[in-house]
Amino acid sequence: MPQSNSDSIGPSHVAIIMDGNGRWAQARGRPRLYGHHAGAKRVREIVEACPDLGVKYLTVFAFSTENWKRTQAEVSGLMTLFRRYISRESRALVENGIRVRFIGDRIRLDETLVRLMDDLELMTADNDRVHLTIALNYGGRDEVARATKRLARDVAAGRLDPEAVDAETLAKYLDTYVLPDPDLVIRTSGEARISNFLLWQSAYAEYEFIDTLWPDFTGDEFARVVGDYAVRDRRYGAVPG
Ligand code: FPP
């Protein structure tokens, strides 16, 4: 067990790669979408665990720019799931003080889904108990490319001096510009990859790779992982004092 130290505070922003839905379903002889539905149910439990753990920001990876390569049936099943999730959960999210934001490129998403996303962002805009960000059609490289395009347009239009561009400038063009960087990134299902998730923002994040498949990831296990983070010593590249 690592020694507790002066940096022993919990993570304010936790990001999660929710992986393992397909294998969870397969292990039960059920279609992959059954696993995604079970996975969606877990999201509420994890969001609700956040306030007691001091987690103010939770960002979850729901659909990546690479996920379009899955079968048409799985992709359309997931899109239906997202629409239903937003419709069914919106009331509870509003009432429970959850502020919802979406990151990712909306261009490929269907109109109905985008409208539901916009509405939910608006409906929860005054909430502040937990800031839930859902990454939908999100890819880290795609986000940096889109940010760079907007930045280049500002330079071309004379609104931005290219000599003044630094890391902080670029960060302001990212989808996450209002969010702090994640302190802890969790990936379930035993895979130790970051899969294009929050590439820029996670430069100094701690990573936890957990064997549990996402539909089995409970609030208790989340609390344990968050607790383990609190005893780590983050130095941000500095020499230990
Ligand atoms: C990865 O499991 C999971 C996804 C691609 C979808 C994530 C979606 C959810 C958890 C449900 C919806 C969430 C919200 C916020 C509404 P996988 O299919 O890659 O699993 P596998 O690696 O076992 O095949």
mmCIF file of C-alpha atoms and ligand atoms in Angstrom:
data_model
loop_
_atom_site.group_PDB
_atom_site.id
_atom_site.type_symbol
_atom_site.label_atom_id
_atom_site.label_comp_id
_atom_site.label_asym_id
_atom_site.label_seq_id
_atom_site.Cartn_x
_atom_site.Cartn_y
_atom_site.Cartn_z
ATOM 1 C CA MET A 1 0.000 0.000 0.000
ATOM 2 C CA PRO A 2 1.470 3.416 -0.889
ATOM 3 C CA GLN A 3 2.045 5.855 1.952
ATOM 4 C CA SER A 4 -0.538 8.543 2.472
ATOM 5 C CA ASN A 5 0.907 12.024 1.879
ATOM 6 C CA SER A 6 0.012 15.695 1.702
ATOM 7 C CA ASP A 7 -1.481 15.231 -1.773
ATOM 8 C CA SER A 8 -4.061 12.771 -0.410
ATOM 9 C CA ILE A 9 -7.139 14.308 -1.882
ATOM 10 C CA GLY A 10 -9.555 12.612 -4.180
ATOM 11 C CA PRO A 11 -9.850 13.244 -7.903
ATOM 12 C CA SER A 12 -12.102 16.120 -8.877
ATOM 13 C CA HIS A 13 -12.477 14.924 -12.472
ATOM 14 C CA VAL A 14 -12.772 11.220 -13.292
ATOM 15 C CA ALA A 15 -13.022 10.012 -16.885
ATOM 16 C CA ILE A 16 -14.153 6.490 -17.715
ATOM 17 C CA ILE A 17 -13.720 4.265 -20.751
ATOM 18 C CA MET A 18 -16.725 1.990 -20.257
ATOM 19 C CA ASP A 19 -15.505 -1.191 -21.904
ATOM 20 C CA GLY A 20 -16.655 -4.804 -21.857
ATOM 21 C CA ASN A 21 -20.368 -4.634 -22.623
ATOM 22 C CA GLY A 22 -20.043 -6.992 -25.585
ATOM 23 C CA ARG A 23 -18.113 -9.639 -23.652
ATOM 24 C CA TRP A 24 -20.504 -9.342 -20.708
ATOM 25 C CA ALA A 25 -23.432 -10.109 -23.039
ATOM 26 C CA GLN A 26 -21.536 -12.852 -24.870
ATOM 27 C CA ALA A 27 -20.779 -14.590 -21.563
ATOM 28 C CA ARG A 28 -24.540 -14.780 -21.042
ATOM 29 C CA GLY A 29 -25.255 -15.988 -24.569
ATOM 30 C CA ARG A 30 -27.034 -12.719 -25.363
ATOM 31 C CA PRO A 31 -26.618 -10.174 -28.179
ATOM 32 C CA ARG A 32 -24.111 -7.360 -27.726
ATOM 33 C CA LEU A 33 -26.852 -4.760 -27.373
ATOM 34 C CA TYR A 34 -28.046 -6.511 -24.243
ATOM 35 C CA GLY A 35 -24.655 -5.659 -22.761
ATOM 36 C CA HIS A 36 -24.925 -2.030 -23.853
ATOM 37 C CA HIS A 37 -28.313 -1.737 -22.141
ATOM 38 C CA ALA A 38 -26.871 -3.212 -18.946
ATOM 39 C CA GLY A 39 -23.962 -0.787 -19.300
ATOM 40 C CA ALA A 40 -26.255 2.203 -19.650
ATOM 41 C CA LYS A 41 -27.946 1.267 -16.351
ATOM 42 C CA ARG A 42 -24.587 1.415 -14.581
ATOM 43 C CA VAL A 43 -24.036 5.020 -15.602
ATOM 44 C CA ARG A 44 -26.684 6.317 -13.195
ATOM 45 C CA GLU A 45 -25.193 4.416 -10.238
ATOM 46 C CA ILE A 46 -21.729 5.799 -10.934
ATOM 47 C CA VAL A 47 -23.014 9.369 -11.397
ATOM 48 C CA GLU A 48 -24.913 9.130 -8.114
ATOM 49 C CA ALA A 49 -21.815 7.900 -6.286
ATOM 50 C CA CYS A 50 -19.842 11.016 -7.301
ATOM 51 C CA PRO A 51 -20.934 13.659 -4.739
ATOM 52 C CA ASP A 52 -20.000 11.527 -1.703
ATOM 53 C CA LEU A 53 -16.594 10.817 -3.227
ATOM 54 C CA GLY A 54 -15.894 14.481 -3.969
ATOM 55 C CA VAL A 55 -15.965 13.828 -7.717
ATOM 56 C CA LYS A 56 -17.359 16.980 -9.280
ATOM 57 C CA TYR A 57 -16.716 16.081 -12.929
ATOM 58 C CA LEU A 58 -17.412 12.723 -14.545
ATOM 59 C CA THR A 59 -16.725 12.149 -18.232
ATOM 60 C CA VAL A 60 -17.783 8.905 -19.903
ATOM 61 C CA PHE A 61 -16.857 7.510 -23.318
ATOM 62 C CA ALA A 62 -20.135 6.374 -24.876
ATOM 63 C CA PHE A 63 -19.281 6.221 -28.595
ATOM 64 C CA SER A 64 -15.995 6.801 -30.361
ATOM 65 C CA THR A 65 -15.256 8.060 -33.859
ATOM 66 C CA GLU A 66 -14.019 4.499 -34.525
ATOM 67 C CA ASN A 67 -17.219 2.815 -33.308
ATOM 68 C CA TRP A 68 -18.928 3.494 -36.672
ATOM 69 C CA LYS A 69 -16.946 0.503 -37.954
ATOM 70 C CA ARG A 70 -19.161 -1.852 -35.940
ATOM 71 C CA THR A 71 -22.053 -3.626 -37.662
ATOM 72 C CA GLN A 72 -24.892 -1.421 -38.813
ATOM 73 C CA ALA A 73 -27.209 -3.252 -36.393
ATOM 74 C CA GLU A 74 -24.988 -2.489 -33.401
ATOM 75 C CA VAL A 75 -24.462 1.148 -34.390
ATOM 76 C CA SER A 76 -28.160 1.814 -34.912
ATOM 77 C CA GLY A 77 -28.969 -0.085 -31.704
ATOM 78 C CA LEU A 78 -26.553 2.128 -29.801
ATOM 79 C CA MET A 79 -28.018 5.298 -31.346
ATOM 80 C CA THR A 80 -31.514 4.172 -30.309
ATOM 81 C CA LEU A 81 -30.178 3.453 -26.835
ATOM 82 C CA PHE A 82 -28.694 6.964 -26.591
ATOM 83 C CA ARG A 83 -31.988 8.559 -27.667
ATOM 84 C CA ARG A 84 -33.947 6.490 -25.146
ATOM 85 C CA TYR A 85 -31.413 7.062 -22.405
ATOM 86 C CA ILE A 86 -31.650 10.839 -22.795
ATOM 87 C CA SER A 87 -35.472 10.784 -22.991
ATOM 88 C CA ARG A 88 -35.844 8.522 -19.961
ATOM 89 C CA GLU A 89 -33.116 9.916 -17.747
ATOM 90 C CA SER A 90 -33.531 13.624 -18.395
ATOM 91 C CA ARG A 91 -36.019 14.229 -15.603
ATOM 92 C CA ALA A 92 -33.903 12.457 -12.979
ATOM 93 C CA LEU A 93 -30.785 14.257 -14.205
ATOM 94 C CA VAL A 94 -32.482 17.652 -13.901
ATOM 95 C CA GLU A 95 -33.910 16.850 -10.454
ATOM 96 C CA ASN A 96 -30.675 15.393 -9.113
ATOM 97 C CA GLY A 97 -28.623 18.463 -9.937
ATOM 98 C CA ILE A 98 -26.598 16.844 -12.711
ATOM 99 C CA ARG A 99 -25.282 19.183 -15.388
ATOM 100 C CA VAL A 100 -24.937 17.291 -18.647
ATOM 101 C CA ARG A 101 -22.655 18.196 -21.532
ATOM 102 C CA PHE A 102 -21.801 16.294 -24.695
ATOM 103 C CA ILE A 103 -18.420 16.321 -26.395
ATOM 104 C CA GLY A 104 -17.550 14.954 -29.825
ATOM 105 C CA ASP A 105 -18.541 15.803 -33.368
ATOM 106 C CA ARG A 106 -22.312 16.077 -33.780
ATOM 107 C CA ILE A 107 -22.111 16.222 -37.571
ATOM 108 C CA ARG A 108 -22.616 12.471 -38.091
ATOM 109 C CA LEU A 109 -25.322 12.059 -35.462
ATOM 110 C CA ASP A 110 -28.974 12.035 -36.463
ATOM 111 C CA GLU A 111 -31.056 15.155 -36.041
ATOM 112 C CA THR A 112 -33.387 13.736 -33.391
ATOM 113 C CA LEU A 113 -30.486 12.669 -31.223
ATOM 114 C CA VAL A 114 -28.739 16.043 -31.594
ATOM 115 C CA ARG A 115 -31.958 17.833 -30.609
ATOM 116 C CA LEU A 116 -32.293 15.653 -27.492
ATOM 117 C CA MET A 117 -28.657 16.373 -26.618
ATOM 118 C CA ASP A 118 -29.100 20.133 -27.066
ATOM 119 C CA ASP A 119 -32.296 20.094 -24.981
ATOM 120 C CA LEU A 120 -30.703 18.126 -22.157
ATOM 121 C CA GLU A 121 -27.715 20.487 -22.054
ATOM 122 C CA LEU A 122 -30.109 23.415 -21.831
ATOM 123 C CA MET A 123 -32.400 21.790 -19.239
ATOM 124 C CA THR A 124 -29.482 21.025 -16.927
ATOM 125 C CA ALA A 125 -27.517 24.229 -17.540
ATOM 126 C CA ASP A 126 -28.155 25.607 -14.030
ATOM 127 C CA ASN A 127 -27.152 22.398 -12.237
ATOM 128 C CA ASP A 128 -23.876 22.138 -10.381
ATOM 129 C CA ARG A 129 -23.929 19.017 -8.156
ATOM 130 C CA VAL A 130 -22.103 16.812 -10.670
ATOM 131 C CA HIS A 131 -20.911 17.767 -14.150
ATOM 132 C CA LEU A 132 -21.521 14.740 -16.364
ATOM 133 C CA THR A 133 -19.914 14.871 -19.791
ATOM 134 C CA ILE A 134 -20.870 12.233 -22.326
ATOM 135 C CA ALA A 135 -18.432 11.680 -25.193
ATOM 136 C CA LEU A 136 -20.483 10.773 -28.257
ATOM 137 C CA ASN A 137 -18.851 10.397 -31.673
ATOM 138 C CA TYR A 138 -15.729 11.525 -29.871
ATOM 139 C CA GLY A 139 -12.092 10.913 -30.768
ATOM 140 C CA GLY A 140 -9.121 12.753 -29.257
ATOM 141 C CA ARG A 141 -7.330 13.246 -32.576
ATOM 142 C CA ASP A 142 -10.542 14.308 -34.267
ATOM 143 C CA GLU A 143 -11.147 16.826 -31.473
ATOM 144 C CA VAL A 144 -7.639 18.310 -31.852
ATOM 145 C CA ALA A 145 -8.081 18.442 -35.654
ATOM 146 C CA ARG A 146 -11.451 20.217 -35.326
ATOM 147 C CA ALA A 147 -9.975 22.617 -32.755
ATOM 148 C CA THR A 148 -7.029 23.353 -35.058
ATOM 149 C CA LYS A 149 -9.381 24.061 -37.954
ATOM 150 C CA ARG A 150 -11.282 26.631 -35.879
ATOM 151 C CA LEU A 151 -8.030 28.147 -34.635
ATOM 152 C CA ALA A 152 -6.679 28.391 -38.209
ATOM 153 C CA ARG A 153 -9.878 30.142 -39.285
ATOM 154 C CA ASP A 154 -9.390 32.720 -36.535
ATOM 155 C CA VAL A 155 -5.796 33.261 -37.627
ATOM 156 C CA ALA A 156 -6.846 33.585 -41.290
ATOM 157 C CA ALA A 157 -9.540 36.095 -40.326
ATOM 158 C CA GLY A 158 -7.037 38.157 -38.354
ATOM 159 C CA ARG A 159 -8.758 37.462 -35.019
ATOM 160 C CA LEU A 160 -5.793 35.573 -33.594
ATOM 161 C CA ASP A 161 -2.069 36.342 -33.715
ATOM 162 C CA PRO A 162 -0.247 33.086 -34.681
ATOM 163 C CA GLU A 163 2.748 34.135 -32.557
ATOM 164 C CA ALA A 164 0.476 34.186 -29.491
ATOM 165 C CA VAL A 165 -0.655 30.564 -29.952
ATOM 166 C CA ASP A 166 0.429 28.274 -27.132
ATOM 167 C CA ALA A 167 -0.970 25.161 -25.434
ATOM 168 C CA GLU A 168 -3.444 27.236 -23.453
ATOM 169 C CA THR A 169 -4.736 28.844 -26.652
ATOM 170 C CA LEU A 170 -5.352 25.489 -28.317
ATOM 171 C CA ALA A 171 -7.071 24.119 -25.190
ATOM 172 C CA LYS A 172 -9.657 26.871 -25.519
ATOM 173 C CA TYR A 173 -10.697 25.464 -28.910
ATOM 174 C CA LEU A 174 -11.219 21.914 -27.612
ATOM 175 C CA ASP A 175 -14.692 20.495 -26.901
ATOM 176 C CA THR A 176 -13.698 20.368 -23.236
ATOM 177 C CA TYR A 177 -12.758 24.049 -22.933
ATOM 178 C CA VAL A 178 -14.975 24.586 -19.870
ATOM 179 C CA LEU A 179 -13.793 21.455 -18.034
ATOM 180 C CA PRO A 180 -10.729 20.901 -15.862
ATOM 181 C CA ASP A 181 -8.343 18.175 -17.070
ATOM 182 C CA PRO A 182 -9.138 14.683 -15.775
ATOM 183 C CA ASP A 183 -7.209 13.619 -12.675
ATOM 184 C CA LEU A 184 -8.007 9.945 -13.055
ATOM 185 C CA VAL A 185 -8.897 7.879 -16.125
ATOM 186 C CA ILE A 186 -10.450 4.470 -15.491
ATOM 187 C CA ARG A 187 -10.828 1.773 -18.128
ATOM 188 C CA THR A 188 -12.809 -1.352 -17.387
ATOM 189 C CA SER A 189 -12.574 -4.847 -18.927
ATOM 190 C CA GLY A 190 -8.855 -5.501 -18.608
ATOM 191 C CA GLU A 191 -7.704 -3.631 -21.720
ATOM 192 C CA ALA A 192 -4.759 -1.291 -21.096
ATOM 193 C CA ARG A 193 -5.293 1.175 -23.935
ATOM 194 C CA ILE A 194 -6.528 4.748 -24.052
ATOM 195 C CA SER A 195 -8.224 4.373 -27.440
ATOM 196 C CA ASN A 196 -8.117 8.023 -28.490
ATOM 197 C CA PHE A 197 -9.927 9.248 -25.341
ATOM 198 C CA LEU A 198 -9.112 12.753 -24.030
ATOM 199 C CA LEU A 199 -5.585 12.565 -25.464
ATOM 200 C CA TRP A 200 -4.689 16.186 -24.866
ATOM 201 C CA GLN A 201 -6.490 16.552 -21.550
ATOM 202 C CA SER A 202 -5.026 13.418 -19.920
ATOM 203 C CA ALA A 203 -1.372 14.436 -20.252
ATOM 204 C CA TYR A 204 -0.932 14.276 -16.458
ATOM 205 C CA ALA A 205 -3.807 11.992 -15.495
ATOM 206 C CA GLU A 206 -3.412 8.839 -13.456
ATOM 207 C CA TYR A 207 -4.677 5.689 -15.167
ATOM 208 C CA GLU A 208 -6.447 2.702 -13.625
ATOM 209 C CA PHE A 209 -7.112 -0.371 -15.696
ATOM 210 C CA ILE A 210 -9.707 -2.584 -14.035
ATOM 211 C CA ASP A 211 -10.558 -6.174 -15.013
ATOM 212 C CA THR A 212 -14.265 -5.827 -14.244
ATOM 213 C CA LEU A 213 -16.526 -5.600 -17.297
ATOM 214 C CA TRP A 214 -18.431 -2.313 -17.384
ATOM 215 C CA PRO A 215 -21.919 -3.744 -16.653
ATOM 216 C CA ASP A 216 -20.471 -5.267 -13.440
ATOM 217 C CA PHE A 217 -18.696 -2.080 -12.301
ATOM 218 C CA THR A 218 -20.493 -1.056 -9.109
ATOM 219 C CA GLY A 219 -20.549 2.142 -7.092
ATOM 220 C CA ASP A 220 -18.518 0.308 -4.416
ATOM 221 C CA GLU A 221 -15.759 -0.595 -6.851
ATOM 222 C CA PHE A 222 -15.773 2.977 -8.160
ATOM 223 C CA ALA A 223 -15.353 4.215 -4.568
ATOM 224 C CA ARG A 224 -12.396 1.868 -4.069
ATOM 225 C CA VAL A 225 -10.635 3.044 -7.242
ATOM 226 C CA VAL A 226 -11.228 6.685 -6.349
ATOM 227 C CA GLY A 227 -9.922 5.979 -2.828
ATOM 228 C CA ASP A 228 -6.747 4.368 -4.243
ATOM 229 C CA TYR A 229 -6.097 7.527 -6.246
ATOM 230 C CA ALA A 230 -6.142 9.637 -3.100
ATOM 231 C CA VAL A 231 -3.009 7.946 -1.770
ATOM 232 C CA ARG A 232 -0.972 8.439 -4.939
ATOM 233 C CA ASP A 233 1.588 11.195 -5.250
ATOM 234 C CA ARG A 234 1.119 13.301 -8.365
ATOM 235 C CA ARG A 235 4.173 15.348 -9.260
ATOM 236 C CA TYR A 236 3.390 16.738 -12.719
ATOM 237 C CA GLY A 237 6.991 16.157 -13.803
ATOM 238 C CA ALA A 238 8.545 17.857 -10.776
ATOM 239 C CA VAL A 239 11.314 16.353 -8.630
ATOM 240 C CA PRO A 240 9.977 14.961 -5.318
ATOM 241 C CA GLY A 241 10.601 17.376 -2.433
HETATM 242 C C1 FPP B 1 -17.679 -0.697 -25.033
HETATM 243 O O1 FPP B 1 -17.992 -2.039 -24.856
HETATM 244 C C2 FPP B 1 -18.839 0.120 -24.935
HETATM 245 C C3 FPP B 1 -19.365 0.925 -25.924
HETATM 246 C C4 FPP B 1 -18.799 1.089 -27.258
HETATM 247 C C5 FPP B 1 -20.594 1.678 -25.700
HETATM 248 C C6 FPP B 1 -20.682 2.339 -24.370
HETATM 249 C C7 FPP B 1 -22.085 2.580 -24.082
HETATM 250 C C8 FPP B 1 -22.692 2.387 -22.886
HETATM 251 C C9 FPP B 1 -22.018 1.952 -21.671
HETATM 252 C C10 FPP B 1 -24.106 2.590 -22.754
HETATM 253 C C11 FPP B 1 -24.624 3.953 -22.901
HETATM 254 C C12 FPP B 1 -24.034 5.016 -22.120
HETATM 255 C C13 FPP B 1 -24.650 6.188 -21.961
HETATM 256 C C14 FPP B 1 -23.969 7.322 -21.297
HETATM 257 C C15 FPP B 1 -26.033 6.403 -22.401
HETATM 258 P P1 FPP B 1 -17.641 -3.025 -26.031
HETATM 259 O O2 FPP B 1 -18.845 -3.152 -26.896
HETATM 260 O O3 FPP B 1 -16.434 -2.556 -26.747
HETATM 261 O O4 FPP B 1 -17.372 -4.345 -25.276
HETATM 262 P P2 FPP B 1 -16.381 -5.506 -25.731
HETATM 263 O O5 FPP B 1 -15.006 -4.924 -25.726
HETATM 264 O O6 FPP B 1 -16.584 -6.538 -24.676
HETATM 265 O O7 FPP B 1 -16.838 -5.946 -27.085
#
